PDB file of C-alpha atoms in Angstrom:
ATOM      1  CA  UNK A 178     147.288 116.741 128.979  1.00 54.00           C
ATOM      2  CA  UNK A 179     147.930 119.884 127.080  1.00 58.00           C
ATOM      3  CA  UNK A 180     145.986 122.888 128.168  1.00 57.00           C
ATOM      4  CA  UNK A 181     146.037 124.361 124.749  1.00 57.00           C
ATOM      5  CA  UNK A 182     143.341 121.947 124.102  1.00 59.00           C
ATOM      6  CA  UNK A 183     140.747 123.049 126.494  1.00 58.00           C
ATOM      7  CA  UNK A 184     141.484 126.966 125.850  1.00 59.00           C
ATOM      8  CA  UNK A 185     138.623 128.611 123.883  1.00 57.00           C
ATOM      9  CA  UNK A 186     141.675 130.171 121.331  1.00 60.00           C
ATOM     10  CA  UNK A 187     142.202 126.708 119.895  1.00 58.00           C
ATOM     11  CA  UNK A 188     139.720 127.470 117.154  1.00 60.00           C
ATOM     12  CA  UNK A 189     139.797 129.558 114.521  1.00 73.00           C
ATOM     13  CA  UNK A 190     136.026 129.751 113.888  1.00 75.00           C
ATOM     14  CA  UNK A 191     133.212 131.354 115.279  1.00 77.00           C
ATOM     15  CA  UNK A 192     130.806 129.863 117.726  1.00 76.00           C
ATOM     16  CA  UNK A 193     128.245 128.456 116.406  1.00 75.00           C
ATOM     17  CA  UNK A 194     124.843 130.641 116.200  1.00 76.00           C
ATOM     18  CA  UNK A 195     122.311 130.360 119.089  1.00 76.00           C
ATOM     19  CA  UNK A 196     119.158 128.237 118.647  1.00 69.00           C
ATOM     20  CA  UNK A 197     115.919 129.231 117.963  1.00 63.00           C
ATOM     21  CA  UNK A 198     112.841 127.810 119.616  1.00 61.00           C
ATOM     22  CA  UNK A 199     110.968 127.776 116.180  1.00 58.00           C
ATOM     23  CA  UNK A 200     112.557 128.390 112.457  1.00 57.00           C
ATOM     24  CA  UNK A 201     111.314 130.789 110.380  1.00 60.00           C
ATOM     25  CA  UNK A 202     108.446 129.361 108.397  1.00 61.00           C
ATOM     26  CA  UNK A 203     109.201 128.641 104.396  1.00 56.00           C
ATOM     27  CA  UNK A 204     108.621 131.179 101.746  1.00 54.00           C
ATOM     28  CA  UNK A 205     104.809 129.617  99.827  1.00 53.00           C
ATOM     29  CA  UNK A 206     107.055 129.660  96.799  1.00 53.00           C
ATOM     30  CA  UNK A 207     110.742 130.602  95.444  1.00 57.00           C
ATOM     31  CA  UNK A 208     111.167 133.101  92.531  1.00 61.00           C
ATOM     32  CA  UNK A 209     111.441 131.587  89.348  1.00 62.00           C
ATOM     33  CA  UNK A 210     109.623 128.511  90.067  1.00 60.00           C
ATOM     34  CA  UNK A 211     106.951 127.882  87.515  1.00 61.00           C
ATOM     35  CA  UNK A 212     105.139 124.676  89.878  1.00 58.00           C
ATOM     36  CA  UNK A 213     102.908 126.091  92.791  1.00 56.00           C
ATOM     37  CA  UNK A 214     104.331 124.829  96.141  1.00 56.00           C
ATOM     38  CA  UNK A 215     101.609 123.424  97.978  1.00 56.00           C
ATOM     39  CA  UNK A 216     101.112 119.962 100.371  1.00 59.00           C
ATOM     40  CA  UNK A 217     102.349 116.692  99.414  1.00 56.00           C
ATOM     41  CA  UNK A 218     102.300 118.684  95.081  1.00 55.00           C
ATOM     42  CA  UNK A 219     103.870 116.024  93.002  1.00 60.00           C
ATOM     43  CA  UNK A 220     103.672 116.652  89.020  1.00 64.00           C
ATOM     44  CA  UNK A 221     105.875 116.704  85.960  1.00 63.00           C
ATOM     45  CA  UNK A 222     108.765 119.406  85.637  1.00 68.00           C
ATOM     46  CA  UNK A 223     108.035 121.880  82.919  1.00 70.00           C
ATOM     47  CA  UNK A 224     109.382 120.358  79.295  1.00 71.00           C
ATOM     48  CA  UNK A 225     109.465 116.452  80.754  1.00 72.00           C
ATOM     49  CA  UNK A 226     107.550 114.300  79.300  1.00 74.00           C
ATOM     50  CA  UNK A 227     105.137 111.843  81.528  1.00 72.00           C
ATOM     51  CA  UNK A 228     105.315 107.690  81.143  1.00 73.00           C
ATOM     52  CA  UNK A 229     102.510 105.853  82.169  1.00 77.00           C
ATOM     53  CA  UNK A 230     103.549 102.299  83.300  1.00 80.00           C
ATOM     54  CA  UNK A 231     101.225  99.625  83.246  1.00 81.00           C
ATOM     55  CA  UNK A 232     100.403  97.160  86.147  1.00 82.00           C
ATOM     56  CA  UNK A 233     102.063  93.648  85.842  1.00 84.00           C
ATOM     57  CA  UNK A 234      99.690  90.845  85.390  1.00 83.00           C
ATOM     58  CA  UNK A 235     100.602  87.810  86.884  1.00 81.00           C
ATOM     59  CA  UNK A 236      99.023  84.392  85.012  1.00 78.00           C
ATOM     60  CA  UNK A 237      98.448  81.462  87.071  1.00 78.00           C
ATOM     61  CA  UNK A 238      97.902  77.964  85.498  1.00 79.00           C
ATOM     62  CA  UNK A 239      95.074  76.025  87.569  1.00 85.00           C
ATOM     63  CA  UNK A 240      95.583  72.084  88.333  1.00 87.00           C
ATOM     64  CA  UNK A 241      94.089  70.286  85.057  1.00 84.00           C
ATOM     65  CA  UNK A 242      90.384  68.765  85.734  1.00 88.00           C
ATOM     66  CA  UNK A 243      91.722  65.639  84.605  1.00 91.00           C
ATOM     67  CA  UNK A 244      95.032  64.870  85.799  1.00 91.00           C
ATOM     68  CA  UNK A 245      96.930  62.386  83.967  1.00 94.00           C
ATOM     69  CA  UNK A 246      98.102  58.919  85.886  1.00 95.00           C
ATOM     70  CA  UNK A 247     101.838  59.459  87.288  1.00 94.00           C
ATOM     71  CA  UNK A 248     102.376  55.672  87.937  1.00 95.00           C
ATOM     72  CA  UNK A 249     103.761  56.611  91.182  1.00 96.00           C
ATOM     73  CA  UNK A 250     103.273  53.391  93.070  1.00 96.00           C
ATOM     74  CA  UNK A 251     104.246  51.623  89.825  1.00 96.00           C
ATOM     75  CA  UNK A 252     107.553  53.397  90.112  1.00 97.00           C
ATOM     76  CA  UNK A 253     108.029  52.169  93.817  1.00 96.00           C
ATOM     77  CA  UNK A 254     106.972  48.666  93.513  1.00 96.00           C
ATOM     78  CA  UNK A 255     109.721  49.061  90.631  1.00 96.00           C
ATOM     79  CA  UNK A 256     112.675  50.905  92.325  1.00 95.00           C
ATOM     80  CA  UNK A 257     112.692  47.958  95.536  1.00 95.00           C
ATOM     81  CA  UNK A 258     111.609  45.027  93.838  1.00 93.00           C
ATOM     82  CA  UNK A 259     112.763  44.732  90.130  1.00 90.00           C
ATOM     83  CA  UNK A 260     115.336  47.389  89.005  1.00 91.00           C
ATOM     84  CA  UNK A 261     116.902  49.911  91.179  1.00 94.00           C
ATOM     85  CA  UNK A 262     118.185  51.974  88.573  1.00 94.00           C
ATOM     86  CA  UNK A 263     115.546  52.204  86.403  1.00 95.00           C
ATOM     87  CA  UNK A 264     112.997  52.506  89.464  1.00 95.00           C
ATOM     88  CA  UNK A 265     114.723  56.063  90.210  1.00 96.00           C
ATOM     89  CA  UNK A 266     114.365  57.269  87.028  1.00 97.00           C
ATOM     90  CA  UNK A 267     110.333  56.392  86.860  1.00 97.00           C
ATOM     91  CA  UNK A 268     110.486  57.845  89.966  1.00 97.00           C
ATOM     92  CA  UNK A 269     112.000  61.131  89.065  1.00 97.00           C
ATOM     93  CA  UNK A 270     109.549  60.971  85.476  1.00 97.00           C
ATOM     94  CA  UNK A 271     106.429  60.570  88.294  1.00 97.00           C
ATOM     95  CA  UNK A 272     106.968  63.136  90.693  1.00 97.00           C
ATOM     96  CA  UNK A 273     107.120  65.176  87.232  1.00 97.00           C
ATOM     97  CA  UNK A 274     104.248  64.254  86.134  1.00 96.00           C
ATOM     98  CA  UNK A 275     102.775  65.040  89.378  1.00 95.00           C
ATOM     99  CA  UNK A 276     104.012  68.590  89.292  1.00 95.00           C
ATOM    100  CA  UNK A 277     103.419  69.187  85.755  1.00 95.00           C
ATOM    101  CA  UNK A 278      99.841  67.680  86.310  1.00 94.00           C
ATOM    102  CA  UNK A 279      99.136  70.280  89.168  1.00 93.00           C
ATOM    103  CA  UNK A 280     100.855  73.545  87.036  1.00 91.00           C
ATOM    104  CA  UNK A 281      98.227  72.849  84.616  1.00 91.00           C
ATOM    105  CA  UNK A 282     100.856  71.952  82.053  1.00 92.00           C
ATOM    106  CA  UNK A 283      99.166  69.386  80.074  1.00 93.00           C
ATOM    107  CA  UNK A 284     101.874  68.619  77.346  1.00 95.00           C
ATOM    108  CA  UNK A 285     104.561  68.108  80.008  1.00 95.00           C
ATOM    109  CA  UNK A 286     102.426  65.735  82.015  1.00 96.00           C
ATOM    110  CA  UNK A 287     101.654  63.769  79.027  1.00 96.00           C
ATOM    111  CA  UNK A 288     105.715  63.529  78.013  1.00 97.00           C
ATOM    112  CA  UNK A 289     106.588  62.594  81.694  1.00 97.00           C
ATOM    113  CA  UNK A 290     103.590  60.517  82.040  1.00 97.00           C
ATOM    114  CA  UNK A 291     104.549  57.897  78.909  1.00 97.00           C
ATOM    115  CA  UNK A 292     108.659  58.103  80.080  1.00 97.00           C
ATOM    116  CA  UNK A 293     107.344  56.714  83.482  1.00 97.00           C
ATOM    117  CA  UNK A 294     105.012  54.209  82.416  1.00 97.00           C
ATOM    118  CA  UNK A 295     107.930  53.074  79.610  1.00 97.00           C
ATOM    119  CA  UNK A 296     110.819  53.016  82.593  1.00 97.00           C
ATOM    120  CA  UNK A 297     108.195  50.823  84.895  1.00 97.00           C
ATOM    121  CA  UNK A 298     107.592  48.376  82.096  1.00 97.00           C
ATOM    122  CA  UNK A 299     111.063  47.893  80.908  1.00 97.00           C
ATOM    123  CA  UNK A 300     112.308  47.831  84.512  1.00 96.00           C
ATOM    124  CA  UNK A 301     109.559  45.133  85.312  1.00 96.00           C
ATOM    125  CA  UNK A 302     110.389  43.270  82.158  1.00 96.00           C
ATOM    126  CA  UNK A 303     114.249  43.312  82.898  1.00 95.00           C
ATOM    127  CA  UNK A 304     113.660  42.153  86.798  1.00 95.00           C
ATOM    128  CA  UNK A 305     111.040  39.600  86.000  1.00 95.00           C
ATOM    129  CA  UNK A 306     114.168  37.863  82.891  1.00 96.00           C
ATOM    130  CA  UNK A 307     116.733  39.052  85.778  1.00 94.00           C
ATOM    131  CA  UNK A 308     114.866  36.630  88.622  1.00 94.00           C
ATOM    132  CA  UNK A 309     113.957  34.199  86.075  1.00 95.00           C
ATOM    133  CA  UNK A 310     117.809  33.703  85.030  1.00 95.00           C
ATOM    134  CA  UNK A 311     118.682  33.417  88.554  1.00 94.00           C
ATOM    135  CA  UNK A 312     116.042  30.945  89.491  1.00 94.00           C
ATOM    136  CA  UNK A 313     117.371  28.928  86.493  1.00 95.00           C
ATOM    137  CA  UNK A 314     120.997  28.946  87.263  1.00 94.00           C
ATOM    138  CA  UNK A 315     120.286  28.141  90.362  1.00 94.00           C
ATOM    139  CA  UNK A 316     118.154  25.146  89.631  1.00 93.00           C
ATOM    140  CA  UNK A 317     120.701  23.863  86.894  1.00 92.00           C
ATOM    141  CA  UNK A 318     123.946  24.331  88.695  1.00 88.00           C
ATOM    142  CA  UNK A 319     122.696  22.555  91.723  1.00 80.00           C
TER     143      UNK A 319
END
């Protein structure tokens, strides 16, 4: 090792000053400044202008008093026994209706409400002439 490094001439500064045990206490206020110094002061500069913000408000829709049928079941029963593709999307419409029924959004129940009940029927109608057809073929070709 190089024992320039651990010489005191190394550095071309001063050492640095020695500690007190307490600083000097701050000055109550500085020239020139027109706001008082005080505890925990907190105010507008001189020549700014103050803005009052308002709270936010947060709205909350309650659950409507009379919820609106989401033919749930309806869209099970319909998705395993009569038309699988159709019985997903009742069931999607449902679950909707379900949601929209407990945000309190009555027009969106209503919408997802008739899509689910018109997807069950259809779906029912379609596996009912589906199973029908089947039964038939089956009979005649026999």
């Amino acid at each position: 090792m190089d024992p320039m490094l651990n010489s005191p001439e190394k550095s071309q500064f001063p050492p640095p000053p020695v500690y007190q045990d307490s600083p000097p206490a701050y000055p109550p206020s500085y020239p020139g400044q027109s706001v008082p110094q005080g505890p925990y002061v907190q105010g507008p500069h001189p020549g700014q202008t103050v803005v009052t913000v308002q709270p936010a408000v947060f709205v909350t829709a309650a659950p409507l008093q009379s919820a609106l049928p989401d033919y749930l079941c309806y869209s099970i029963f319909n998705l395993f026994c009569c038309c699988f593709p159709l019985g997903i999307a009742a069931l999607i419409f449902s679950v909707s209706t379900r949601n929209a029924n407990f945000a309190g959004q009555r027009e969106l129940a209503e919408k997802n409400s008739k899509t689910a009940r018109t997807l069950n029927h259809v779906g029912v109608g379609l596996g009912i002439v589906s199973i029908t057809l089947i039964i038939i073929l089956n009979v005649v070709l026999h």
